[in-house]
Amino acid sequence: MDKSANFKINGMHCGGCANKIKKQITELDIEHTIDVNVETGNVNIKFNSEACTISTLKNSIAKAGFQVESVELD
Amino acid sequence: MTCAACSGIIESEVLKLKGVKSAVVNFSTEKAVFEFSEDFDLDLFFSLINKLGYRAYDDRKKNRQQDSNSEYTFLNKDLLSALVSLILASLTMFFAMVVHNNTYQAILTTILVLAYGKPYFYAIIKLHSNMNTLIGLGAFSSYFYSLYLLVFNPHAHPYFEGAAFIIAFSLLGHYFDGLAKTKARSSLSSLYKMQIKFAALIIDNKEINTPVIELKENDVIRIKPGEKFPLDGIVTSGESHADEAMLTGESQVVSKFVGSKVFAGSMNMEGSVNIKITSSMHTTEISQVIDFVEKAQLKKAPIQQHADKVVKYFVPAILIFSLLTFMIWYLLTNNIETSLLHMIAVIVIACPCALGLAVPMAIMISTSDAAKKGLLISGGDIIEAGSHIDTMVFDKTGTLTEGRPELTKIVLFHESPSIELEKKYLATAASSLQYSSHPLSQSILNQAVKNDLKLEEPDKFKALTGLGVKASLNQKNILLGNIDLMKSANLSFEVSPQFYTDNIGSYVFMAIDEKLVACFVITDPIKKEAKEVIQALKDLKINVWMLTGDNEGIALKVGAELGISPENIRAGVKPVHKADFVSELQSKNLKVAMVGDGINDAPALAKADVSMAMSTGSDIAIEAAHVSVLGGKLMSVVDFFSRSKRTIRIIKENLLLSSVYNLLCIPLAAGVFYPLFKLTLSPAIASLTMALSSLSVILNSLRVNNRAYSQK
């Protein structure tokens, strides 16, 4: 896994919200690790740049019902 | 309701009920709004209205389409009564003049009085002071005096035909008033007509024709080409265009695809689309517009309060004056009949109605017509305030300009300009900042998409608040942002002052591997009609100011293009200071109107004497502003001011017309001019004159729309 993306997300309230996002990302069926901080609204996803793009991840988060405020890539 | 005094009576009587907090009645729209506590018994209210001699319907449950139908039958009934009573009155006249048979006269008039005299009779015994009271007193005094003559003095000439004609002409006047009022209301009812009844509900891929009233949120319906959208919704499949002119006044069709919002009442053009419903019948955007306009029409202009005051004392004053007339004539001629006829003429000719209608009629016609053109005015008070405005403040972005910044130029610092190089840098910039949501990033991204450039995934990306973005693309370090970002990165670079004067706009500088290579110049295009609007406002003798948060270069350039002089431009103004600027102008005794996009200039809008918000696109959330301009159509701003001035002028004409009428005709009916010109009026002619006078006010009010500012 060569890439790490930090998403700042609006409107997460609790663990339920975090699970929704995790579920959507898991459905992408790619190798990844995900870390959600409900309090700060930060979602960190590590993944392979060959397997997936930022737009795909953004779409999955949108499908879970959340709006991405900003993205950071490392 | 027959005249403005009626609305006053209803207001005061309803307020006496326990649990009623407020009551506003509009005579010209025939609508009333009451606030009451929860335990209030509505039946009590309806029985009170009935007792007062009116009919009331609960507006919260009605189907607006039926409304216009029932109006139609009302009018037919009015026409029928007017015609029947005219025939009866003419027959009475025939018996009076040709056959000289008093008994037949009495019978015919009695039929007429029994058939149509009821509302007038009620007006008298309930001690109302409105137009019907005057008509009733005139008609019944002639009628009973004639009966008295018939029984006790058979050789005298009775005056049955007078009584008959007073009622007949008053009914005829009532019919014409209704007709004109219906025409006046037609703007508003054309909004109602946009609501449709059936739609094709989709269940298991089958279309089922379903009444719109039974549709629920999240139901999916299919709309075929040429059909109207019955409710607000979101397109779930298919593509088409929609004509939203009824909401925004904008004649251009809007493209609709999956995910687009569609609005009830707008017209689907060439494609079939499925939409998921997002509103109920009563929460659609269009019904909010209708509610807004109806509420606005209940708000009285200050000028109306004077008229209302006069109307309140009008009827008692006329009654006293008519008694005086009788006494003076009796003292002078010693003839009861002549004195009585003059007294009746005075009572009948006096018309509080014209006076009461003068203001609300013009306001109603004006606001309804404006709403049809996408200009929502929140009340008569705003129209009056609008007519006094002498200073206009524009918040530049989103009003004079489109509010959608576009990349207009790419400046290269070290290489000679070529299209290939510009495209290369554009692709690099767009790839690096594709995850930034800043509006300037969006305009660079849009331009790249327009040029079909292929974007690459950045390896690293970080947004730096207030500066720009830092990214890494193909092992290169990319910096994109304002001049402060470049300075903070310790680049060796120099931007000549010449650069800033040659290129006016917002700047996004780009450095690749610590070397400044290019600058993207982004400008917000000026709206096409902006220059014309500024000129039109100047023609209306309104002083135009421009405020903006942008830098002075941009502000002065836009100002020069629009013909706003530099001393009327304030650049670099923060949202909070916009409000201070409005107060500063007001402290110089200026009447200030403020136009903004309603998002970041709310405090300044709140300070202004008249605030106007531009809603862009088809987003018609009705703002807290006094005036909302739908579809971002700038010309509507001019329409508002010319409309306010025109409306207030027509109101003044109406007030003059009705005052002159009353001041001239009442003495005429009293016989004041008799000694000089041998001029008097019979009560029947007086009744006809009165009917014409209120009609003239209504017709004059309709002129509000005649010279509406042409929308280009």
PDB file of C-alpha atoms in Angstrom, chain B residues 241-255 266-270 372-374 528-529 617-618 630-636 710-712:
ATOM      1  CA  HIS B 241     -34.871  20.161 -20.782  1.00  0.00           C
ATOM      2  CA  ALA B 242     -37.345  22.060 -18.660  1.00  0.00           C
ATOM      3  CA  ASP B 243     -39.012  25.417 -19.186  1.00  0.00           C
ATOM      4  CA  GLU B 244     -38.988  27.108 -15.782  1.00  0.00           C
ATOM      5  CA  ALA B 245     -40.186  30.510 -16.942  1.00  0.00           C
ATOM      6  CA  MET B 246     -43.117  30.461 -14.513  1.00  0.00           C
ATOM      7  CA  LEU B 247     -40.742  30.287 -11.552  1.00  0.00           C
ATOM      8  CA  THR B 248     -37.856  32.427 -12.682  1.00  0.00           C
ATOM      9  CA  GLY B 249     -39.242  34.465 -15.573  1.00  0.00           C
ATOM     10  CA  GLU B 250     -36.200  33.141 -17.445  1.00  0.00           C
ATOM     11  CA  SER B 251     -37.078  32.164 -21.006  1.00  0.00           C
ATOM     12  CA  GLN B 252     -34.089  29.887 -21.553  1.00  0.00           C
ATOM     13  CA  VAL B 253     -34.750  26.192 -20.991  1.00  0.00           C
ATOM     14  CA  VAL B 254     -32.676  24.394 -18.359  1.00  0.00           C
ATOM     15  CA  SER B 255     -31.086  21.021 -19.066  1.00  0.00           C
ATOM     16  CA  SER B 266     -42.430  23.774 -14.993  1.00  0.00           C
ATOM     17  CA  MET B 267     -42.754  22.188 -18.422  1.00  0.00           C
ATOM     18  CA  ASN B 268     -40.851  19.090 -19.532  1.00  0.00           C
ATOM     19  CA  MET B 269     -39.559  19.590 -23.065  1.00  0.00           C
ATOM     20  CA  GLU B 270     -38.254  16.870 -25.412  1.00  0.00           C
ATOM     21  CA  LYS B 372     -45.271  36.237 -12.634  1.00  0.00           C
ATOM     22  CA  LYS B 373     -42.058  37.805 -13.896  1.00  0.00           C
ATOM     23  CA  GLY B 374     -39.899  36.283 -11.174  1.00  0.00           C
ATOM     24  CA  LYS B 528     -24.647  40.785 -20.138  1.00  0.00           C
ATOM     25  CA  GLU B 529     -27.411  43.124 -19.085  1.00  0.00           C
ATOM     26  CA  GLY B 617     -30.429  29.294 -11.275  1.00  0.00           C
ATOM     27  CA  SER B 618     -33.684  27.682 -10.360  1.00  0.00           C
ATOM     28  CA  LEU B 630     -35.652  34.703  -9.142  1.00  0.00           C
ATOM     29  CA  GLY B 631     -33.339  33.380 -11.844  1.00  0.00           C
ATOM     30  CA  GLY B 632     -30.740  36.063 -11.101  1.00  0.00           C
ATOM     31  CA  LYS B 633     -32.288  38.345 -13.700  1.00  0.00           C
ATOM     32  CA  LEU B 634     -30.711  41.734 -13.072  1.00  0.00           C
ATOM     33  CA  MET B 635     -33.230  43.656 -15.170  1.00  0.00           C
ATOM     34  CA  SER B 636     -35.845  42.825 -12.513  1.00  0.00           C
ATOM     35  CA  SER B 710     -39.844  45.723 -21.096  1.00  0.00           C
ATOM     36  CA  GLN B 711     -37.828  42.672 -20.108  1.00  0.00           C
ATOM     37  CA  LYS B 712     -34.956  42.084 -22.484  1.00  0.00           C
TER      38      LYS B 712
END
